[in-house]
Amino acid sequence: FKIGLPRSKKMDYVILHHIISSMNDRGKAVILIPRTVLYAEDQMRKLRKYLMDKDWIESIISIPIRTNSLTLYFILILNKNKVKVRKNKVLFINGENVQSSELVDFNFESDPIGDITSAYFSEDEFSTATISTLINNDKIVQNNYNLDYRNYKSILFEIENKLKTGEYKKIEEII
């Protein structure tokens, strides 16, 4: 293991550790994780710190999938070769309002998966501000490497409100 041997019996930590150690120099990983990975202390916090110090956390996407235990799941995207606009930032995408049925059924009135993928692939910070926001790594460090999206939800709503009031404008509205 490039970042040392895992000293935990927790499978989340061991699996994440293995994925990170297996990534090549320009590697990218997309990982389904339980919410506890985003805020757990001890070794998991040290692992988040390592990833933040390396600037490899590209995006965290909340999704509506829950198990019988009501555990929330997220998609963690790691990228060792982030695009310039995402350097020293983490993109939080709120997909929790997507109905589970919309993930498997065709729904022609809305495109929730399209909204999430548009938010992820957009290089414009405000074009998808109703469901996503870029948070500077410094803010995450101030929060002790806690990546729970609820710590940053108010920022997402602040941007949404500024778009509604006209204080912020989407690029396509300006051009």
Tab-separated table of C-alpha atoms in Angstrom:
chain	number	residue	atom	x	y	z
A	1	PHE	CA	0.000	0.000	0.000
A	2	LYS	CA	1.418	3.350	-1.053
A	3	ILE	CA	-0.072	5.188	1.924
A	4	GLY	CA	0.831	2.604	4.536
A	5	LEU	CA	-0.891	-0.492	5.811
A	6	PRO	CA	-4.511	-0.135	6.886
A	7	ARG	CA	-4.756	-0.604	10.634
A	8	SER	CA	-8.489	-0.880	10.801
A	9	LYS	CA	-10.968	-3.717	10.908
A	10	LYS	CA	-13.579	-1.466	9.289
A	11	MET	CA	-14.174	-2.634	5.753
A	12	ASP	CA	-15.047	0.860	4.448
A	13	TYR	CA	-11.584	2.055	5.392
A	14	VAL	CA	-9.781	-1.017	4.071
A	15	ILE	CA	-11.629	-0.921	0.722
A	16	LEU	CA	-11.045	2.823	0.255
A	17	HIS	CA	-7.405	2.362	1.195
A	18	HIS	CA	-7.051	-0.394	-1.412
A	19	ILE	CA	-8.753	1.669	-4.148
A	20	ILE	CA	-6.533	4.690	-3.475
A	21	SER	CA	-3.411	2.535	-3.429
A	22	SER	CA	-4.438	0.957	-6.750
A	23	MET	CA	-4.899	4.248	-8.623
A	24	ASN	CA	-2.197	5.160	-11.137
A	25	ASP	CA	-0.664	8.662	-11.421
A	26	ARG	CA	-3.582	10.005	-13.461
A	27	GLY	CA	-6.160	7.720	-11.839
A	28	LYS	CA	-9.817	8.309	-11.243
A	29	ALA	CA	-12.136	6.295	-8.985
A	30	VAL	CA	-15.895	6.376	-8.527
A	31	ILE	CA	-16.906	4.775	-5.241
A	32	LEU	CA	-20.270	4.158	-3.578
A	33	ILE	CA	-19.833	4.930	0.124
A	34	PRO	CA	-22.030	5.115	3.219
A	35	ARG	CA	-22.432	8.591	4.721
A	36	THR	CA	-20.286	7.712	7.761
A	37	VAL	CA	-17.167	7.742	5.563
A	38	LEU	CA	-17.697	11.500	5.141
A	39	TYR	CA	-17.503	12.364	8.830
A	40	ALA	CA	-16.124	9.413	10.860
A	41	GLU	CA	-13.165	10.194	13.097
A	42	ASP	CA	-9.787	8.544	13.681
A	43	GLN	CA	-8.382	6.668	10.676
A	44	MET	CA	-11.167	7.727	8.308
A	45	ARG	CA	-10.514	11.403	9.110
A	46	LYS	CA	-6.794	10.829	8.517
A	47	LEU	CA	-7.619	9.263	5.159
A	48	ARG	CA	-9.837	12.241	4.215
A	49	LYS	CA	-7.012	14.581	5.278
A	50	TYR	CA	-4.572	12.667	3.077
A	51	LEU	CA	-6.967	12.896	0.115
A	52	MET	CA	-7.585	16.618	0.731
A	53	ASP	CA	-3.856	17.340	1.078
A	54	LYS	CA	-3.298	15.608	-2.268
A	55	ASP	CA	-6.373	17.412	-3.727
A	56	TRP	CA	-7.795	14.143	-5.053
A	57	ILE	CA	-11.413	14.507	-3.895
A	58	GLU	CA	-13.226	15.813	-6.947
A	59	SER	CA	-16.891	15.353	-6.105
A	60	ILE	CA	-19.344	14.043	-3.549
A	61	ILE	CA	-22.810	13.248	-4.851
A	62	SER	CA	-25.715	12.527	-2.522
A	63	ILE	CA	-28.092	9.921	-3.912
A	64	PRO	CA	-31.483	8.633	-2.748
A	65	ILE	CA	-30.451	5.000	-2.343
A	66	ARG	CA	-31.019	3.688	1.173
A	67	THR	CA	-30.821	0.228	2.651
A	68	ASN	CA	-33.252	-1.282	5.151
A	69	SER	CA	-31.173	0.383	7.867
A	70	LEU	CA	-31.886	3.796	6.280
A	71	THR	CA	-28.173	4.356	5.681
A	72	LEU	CA	-27.578	7.184	3.232
A	73	TYR	CA	-25.172	6.507	0.394
A	74	PHE	CA	-22.989	8.848	-1.617
A	75	ILE	CA	-20.836	8.667	-4.685
A	76	LEU	CA	-17.264	9.726	-3.972
A	77	ILE	CA	-15.257	10.664	-7.051
A	78	LEU	CA	-11.485	10.739	-6.660
A	79	ASN	CA	-9.321	12.209	-9.399
A	80	LYS	CA	-5.540	12.591	-9.395
A	81	ASN	CA	-5.761	14.788	-12.489
A	82	LYS	CA	-8.464	17.380	-11.768
A	83	VAL	CA	-9.286	20.042	-14.354
A	84	LYS	CA	-8.035	23.535	-13.536
A	85	VAL	CA	-11.428	24.890	-12.480
A	86	ARG	CA	-11.745	22.122	-9.843
A	87	LYS	CA	-8.241	22.433	-8.356
A	88	ASN	CA	-8.347	22.926	-4.570
A	89	LYS	CA	-12.138	22.537	-4.562
A	90	VAL	CA	-14.681	19.791	-4.030
A	91	LEU	CA	-17.905	19.683	-6.035
A	92	PHE	CA	-20.921	18.787	-3.901
A	93	ILE	CA	-23.950	17.639	-5.885
A	94	ASN	CA	-27.310	17.228	-4.180
A	95	GLY	CA	-29.059	14.299	-5.835
A	96	GLU	CA	-31.088	13.321	-2.792
A	97	ASN	CA	-34.337	14.700	-4.226
A	98	VAL	CA	-34.182	12.305	-7.156
A	99	GLN	CA	-36.851	9.660	-6.651
A	100	SER	CA	-35.495	6.114	-6.610
A	101	SER	CA	-38.068	5.188	-9.264
A	102	GLU	CA	-36.668	7.899	-11.555
A	103	LEU	CA	-33.329	6.110	-11.499
A	104	VAL	CA	-34.816	3.089	-13.261
A	105	ASP	CA	-37.989	4.377	-14.963
A	106	PHE	CA	-38.146	6.638	-17.964
A	107	ASN	CA	-39.617	9.939	-16.878
A	108	PHE	CA	-39.992	12.365	-19.726
A	109	GLU	CA	-40.976	15.339	-17.570
A	110	SER	CA	-37.631	15.506	-15.828
A	111	ASP	CA	-34.154	14.146	-16.267
A	112	PRO	CA	-32.701	13.746	-12.761
A	113	ILE	CA	-29.712	11.690	-13.878
A	114	GLY	CA	-29.071	14.251	-16.615
A	115	ASP	CA	-29.189	17.042	-14.026
A	116	ILE	CA	-26.615	15.261	-11.863
A	117	THR	CA	-24.301	14.468	-14.785
A	118	SER	CA	-24.672	18.028	-16.143
A	119	ALA	CA	-23.669	19.378	-12.749
A	120	TYR	CA	-20.657	17.065	-12.653
A	121	PHE	CA	-19.411	17.816	-16.172
A	122	SER	CA	-20.126	21.558	-16.077
A	123	GLU	CA	-17.114	23.820	-15.746
A	124	ASP	CA	-19.384	26.762	-14.892
A	125	GLU	CA	-19.744	27.102	-11.141
A	126	PHE	CA	-23.197	28.684	-11.345
A	127	SER	CA	-24.890	26.940	-14.286
A	128	THR	CA	-26.079	24.083	-12.070
A	129	ALA	CA	-26.152	25.986	-8.779
A	130	THR	CA	-29.580	24.698	-7.816
A	131	ILE	CA	-28.147	21.220	-7.194
A	132	SER	CA	-24.392	21.722	-6.877
A	133	THR	CA	-21.708	23.927	-5.457
A	134	LEU	CA	-17.909	24.050	-5.431
A	135	ILE	CA	-16.426	24.340	-1.959
A	136	ASN	CA	-12.837	25.483	-1.469
A	137	ASN	CA	-10.617	22.949	0.257
A	138	ASP	CA	-9.783	25.580	2.900
A	139	LYS	CA	-13.414	25.542	4.066
A	140	ILE	CA	-13.301	21.742	4.392
A	141	VAL	CA	-10.025	21.933	6.340
A	142	GLN	CA	-11.701	24.468	8.691
A	143	ASN	CA	-14.416	21.849	9.247
A	144	ASN	CA	-11.777	19.310	10.347
A	145	TYR	CA	-11.969	17.389	7.040
A	146	ASN	CA	-15.642	16.650	7.589
A	147	LEU	CA	-17.178	16.052	4.154
A	148	ASP	CA	-20.782	15.583	5.258
A	149	TYR	CA	-22.746	17.542	2.680
A	150	ARG	CA	-25.002	19.025	5.366
A	151	ASN	CA	-22.088	21.199	6.514
A	152	TYR	CA	-22.143	22.901	3.110
A	153	LYS	CA	-25.871	22.833	2.298
A	154	SER	CA	-26.378	26.438	3.429
A	155	ILE	CA	-23.854	27.579	0.823
A	156	LEU	CA	-25.821	25.751	-1.865
A	157	PHE	CA	-29.056	27.421	-0.769
A	158	GLU	CA	-27.336	30.822	-0.579
A	159	ILE	CA	-26.251	30.522	-4.229
A	160	GLU	CA	-29.736	29.344	-5.246
A	161	ASN	CA	-31.317	32.353	-3.520
A	162	LYS	CA	-28.858	34.763	-5.159
A	163	LEU	CA	-29.757	33.290	-8.546
A	164	LYS	CA	-33.471	33.746	-7.793
A	165	THR	CA	-33.031	37.370	-6.687
A	166	GLY	CA	-30.852	38.182	-9.682
A	167	GLU	CA	-27.735	38.932	-7.616
A	168	TYR	CA	-26.032	36.057	-9.482
A	169	LYS	CA	-26.678	35.189	-13.104
A	170	LYS	CA	-26.002	32.045	-15.058
A	171	ILE	CA	-23.437	32.500	-17.836
A	172	GLU	CA	-25.962	31.566	-20.542
A	173	GLU	CA	-28.178	34.445	-19.316
A	174	ILE	CA	-25.331	36.921	-19.741
A	175	ILE	CA	-24.026	35.833	-23.132
